[in-house]
Amino acid sequence: MILSKRYQEFQDWVRQFARKEVAPRAKELDKKEEFPRDLVKRMAELKMLGIFIPEEYGGAGLDTLCYAIAVEEVGRVCGSTGIFLAAHSSLGVFPIYHAGDEKQKSRWLIPLVKGEKIGSFGLTEPNAGSDAAATRTTARLEGDFYVINGIKRFITSGSIADIIVFTATQDPSKGHRGISAFVVEKGTRGFSYGRNEDKLGLRGSITSELIFEDCRIPKENLLGKEGEGFKVFMDTLDGGRISIGALALGIGEGALDAIINFVQQAQESGQPLKKNQWIQSMVAEIATELESARLLVYQAAQLKDVGIPFIKESAMAKYYASKVGMKATSIALEIFGADGLTDEYPVERFMRDEKLMEIGEGTSEIQKIVIARQILGK
Ligand code: COS
């Protein structure tokens, strides 16, 4: 896709940052399951933690397309750093920008955008994953406080987050209309972190349990209105899926970059591997499908930027980019052969990281439900 000069310049800039500063850390972050605090600080300095947030709140004042390009380029070299950027921005920052009042924005949004605080999003529970309306975490109003009880699972950046937006129900019999959105801050009594997951991929990103035991949060921590939390979270996920699509695309492109490098140099029967017709066919297929995924991701971003509904398009972007990204990483492993299974090359990491793109922020099956409902009605 041809980007206008403004976006091309942004893409060049963020690509330079990713290649120079993120790529050299990627293998080590994965190996040591190390969260990249130094890179978070650096991204904050570069105003990358609030790319689409207006300057008045400390953001870069750019748009969703720039944000998608940034996640794509970071993901192209390091999935773990990419998922931090996506989760912090789309899931930590966005719901406060979208549903918070001015007081809440100055209290939470500005420090998140400046990188002084880390944000996170608590929706999933042990028994409420794809069926997000099945939330069992409860909120009971007692005077000026909500008393929260429940457990959240698989929360990106959970145990390192300072500000967490989460859902709880005030009346399970009301289904999604009983759910409200709240904010809890690190250190609140009754709020603690459970275990960090030992994951297949994105191992430099933290995924944790959040535990609420008679946790009292002030009434002012309600985000939006009572009973409207499900909608806040669905709107958040609609945008989040653009960034996961971008990340899935970036990881797939990372695999294609590795293939191109490898087949230029590797030899087969005295010939460069790139002369092999099967290799050529695979490279052509992957490159075409990744380009199509890029069109879907950028289209969803542009629709969001101009205020046109994009629910279907963001679900399509995530569904398709993670599917072709997974194909690209699998073919990369086939082309590399036994070399690809070792940590000498990044392709096994890309494949492990990409698998999570088909699951997080709504599985591929959920994306198909979202797309079908937009086309056929519920
Ligand atoms: N965007 C905005 N609003 C949405 C929406 C979307 N994508 N999907 C549903 N809504 C709204 C509906 O418009 C409806 O609002 P009203 O009550 O005003 O009519 C409300 O939410 C309930 O919609 P619905 O009845 O369709 O919800 P369901 O319980 O059937 O669930 C799915 C819908 C399955 C799509 C939802 O539960 C979902 O997205 N699940 C996946 C959750 C997920 O991605 N988890 C990943 C972990 S979080 S990182």
PDB file of N, CA, C and O in Angstrom, residues 31-32 63 71 86 127 139 165 177 188 210 218 278 302 327 358:
ATOM      1  N   LYS A  31      14.492 -15.189  25.974  1.00  0.00           N
ATOM      2  CA  LYS A  31      15.218 -16.236  26.721  1.00  0.00           C
ATOM      3  C   LYS A  31      15.062 -16.071  28.224  1.00  0.00           C
ATOM      4  O   LYS A  31      14.821 -17.016  28.947  1.00  0.00           O
ATOM      5  N   LYS A  32      15.257 -14.826  28.666  1.00  0.00           N
ATOM      6  CA  LYS A  32      15.267 -14.581  30.120  1.00  0.00           C
ATOM      7  C   LYS A  32      13.896 -14.238  30.678  1.00  0.00           C
ATOM      8  O   LYS A  32      13.784 -13.924  31.856  1.00  0.00           O
ATOM      9  N   ASP A  63      -2.232   9.571  14.890  1.00  0.00           N
ATOM     10  CA  ASP A  63      -3.514   8.871  14.704  1.00  0.00           C
ATOM     11  C   ASP A  63      -3.328   7.357  14.784  1.00  0.00           C
ATOM     12  O   ASP A  63      -2.229   6.852  15.033  1.00  0.00           O
ATOM     13  N   VAL A  71       3.299  -0.329  15.955  1.00  0.00           N
ATOM     14  CA  VAL A  71       3.203  -1.685  16.531  1.00  0.00           C
ATOM     15  C   VAL A  71       3.742  -2.700  15.530  1.00  0.00           C
ATOM     16  O   VAL A  71       4.467  -3.638  15.886  1.00  0.00           O
ATOM     17  N   ALA A  86       1.204  -2.474  22.405  1.00  0.00           N
ATOM     18  CA  ALA A  86      -0.208  -2.603  22.013  1.00  0.00           C
ATOM     19  C   ALA A  86      -1.121  -2.648  23.237  1.00  0.00           C
ATOM     20  O   ALA A  86      -2.144  -1.969  23.282  1.00  0.00           O
ATOM     21  N   ASN A 127     -13.481 -18.312  34.293  1.00  0.00           N
ATOM     22  CA  ASN A 127     -14.643 -18.861  33.589  1.00  0.00           C
ATOM     23  C   ASN A 127     -15.322 -17.865  32.656  1.00  0.00           C
ATOM     24  O   ASN A 127     -16.496 -18.027  32.318  1.00  0.00           O
ATOM     25  N   ALA A 139     -18.998  -6.219  42.059  1.00  0.00           N
ATOM     26  CA  ALA A 139     -18.801  -4.895  42.661  1.00  0.00           C
ATOM     27  C   ALA A 139     -20.057  -4.579  43.472  1.00  0.00           C
ATOM     28  O   ALA A 139     -21.164  -4.627  42.925  1.00  0.00           O
ATOM     29  N   VAL A 165      -7.630  -1.051  34.371  1.00  0.00           N
ATOM     30  CA  VAL A 165      -9.058  -0.893  34.079  1.00  0.00           C
ATOM     31  C   VAL A 165      -9.642  -2.302  34.092  1.00  0.00           C
ATOM     32  O   VAL A 165      -9.064  -3.204  33.486  1.00  0.00           O
ATOM     33  N   ARG A 177     -25.593  -6.068  30.837  1.00  0.00           N
ATOM     34  CA  ARG A 177     -26.065  -4.758  31.333  1.00  0.00           C
ATOM     35  C   ARG A 177     -25.791  -4.573  32.833  1.00  0.00           C
ATOM     36  O   ARG A 177     -25.964  -3.473  33.361  1.00  0.00           O
ATOM     37  N   THR A 188      -3.615  -0.813  46.260  1.00  0.00           N
ATOM     38  CA  THR A 188      -4.917  -0.706  46.935  1.00  0.00           C
ATOM     39  C   THR A 188      -5.111  -1.948  47.805  1.00  0.00           C
ATOM     40  O   THR A 188      -4.879  -3.074  47.342  1.00  0.00           O
ATOM     41  N   LEU A 210      -4.988 -11.406  38.528  1.00  0.00           N
ATOM     42  CA  LEU A 210      -5.272 -10.290  39.443  1.00  0.00           C
ATOM     43  C   LEU A 210      -6.310 -10.796  40.450  1.00  0.00           C
ATOM     44  O   LEU A 210      -7.289 -11.429  40.053  1.00  0.00           O
ATOM     45  N   PRO A 218     -12.659   3.726  45.679  1.00  0.00           N
ATOM     46  CA  PRO A 218     -13.577   4.862  45.791  1.00  0.00           C
ATOM     47  C   PRO A 218     -14.540   4.947  44.612  1.00  0.00           C
ATOM     48  O   PRO A 218     -14.212   4.483  43.509  1.00  0.00           O
ATOM     49  N   TRP A 278      10.178 -23.970  -5.422  1.00  0.00           N
ATOM     50  CA  TRP A 278       9.259 -24.069  -4.275  1.00  0.00           C
ATOM     51  C   TRP A 278       9.472 -22.873  -3.341  1.00  0.00           C
ATOM     52  O   TRP A 278       8.501 -22.261  -2.879  1.00  0.00           O
ATOM     53  N   GLN A 302      -7.610   3.492   9.409  1.00  0.00           N
ATOM     54  CA  GLN A 302      -8.084   4.723   8.759  1.00  0.00           C
ATOM     55  C   GLN A 302      -9.569   4.958   9.011  1.00  0.00           C
ATOM     56  O   GLN A 302      -9.998   6.098   9.217  1.00  0.00           O
ATOM     57  N   LYS A 327       0.969 -18.607   9.074  1.00  0.00           N
ATOM     58  CA  LYS A 327       1.427 -19.349   7.887  1.00  0.00           C
ATOM     59  C   LYS A 327       2.874 -18.936   7.545  1.00  0.00           C
ATOM     60  O   LYS A 327       3.717 -19.790   7.253  1.00  0.00           O
ATOM     61  N   GLU A 358      -3.386 -15.433  17.465  1.00  0.00           N
ATOM     62  CA  GLU A 358      -4.664 -16.058  17.087  1.00  0.00           C
ATOM     63  C   GLU A 358      -5.577 -16.231  18.300  1.00  0.00           C
ATOM     64  O   GLU A 358      -6.717 -16.642  18.147  1.00  0.00           O
TER      65      GLU A 358
END
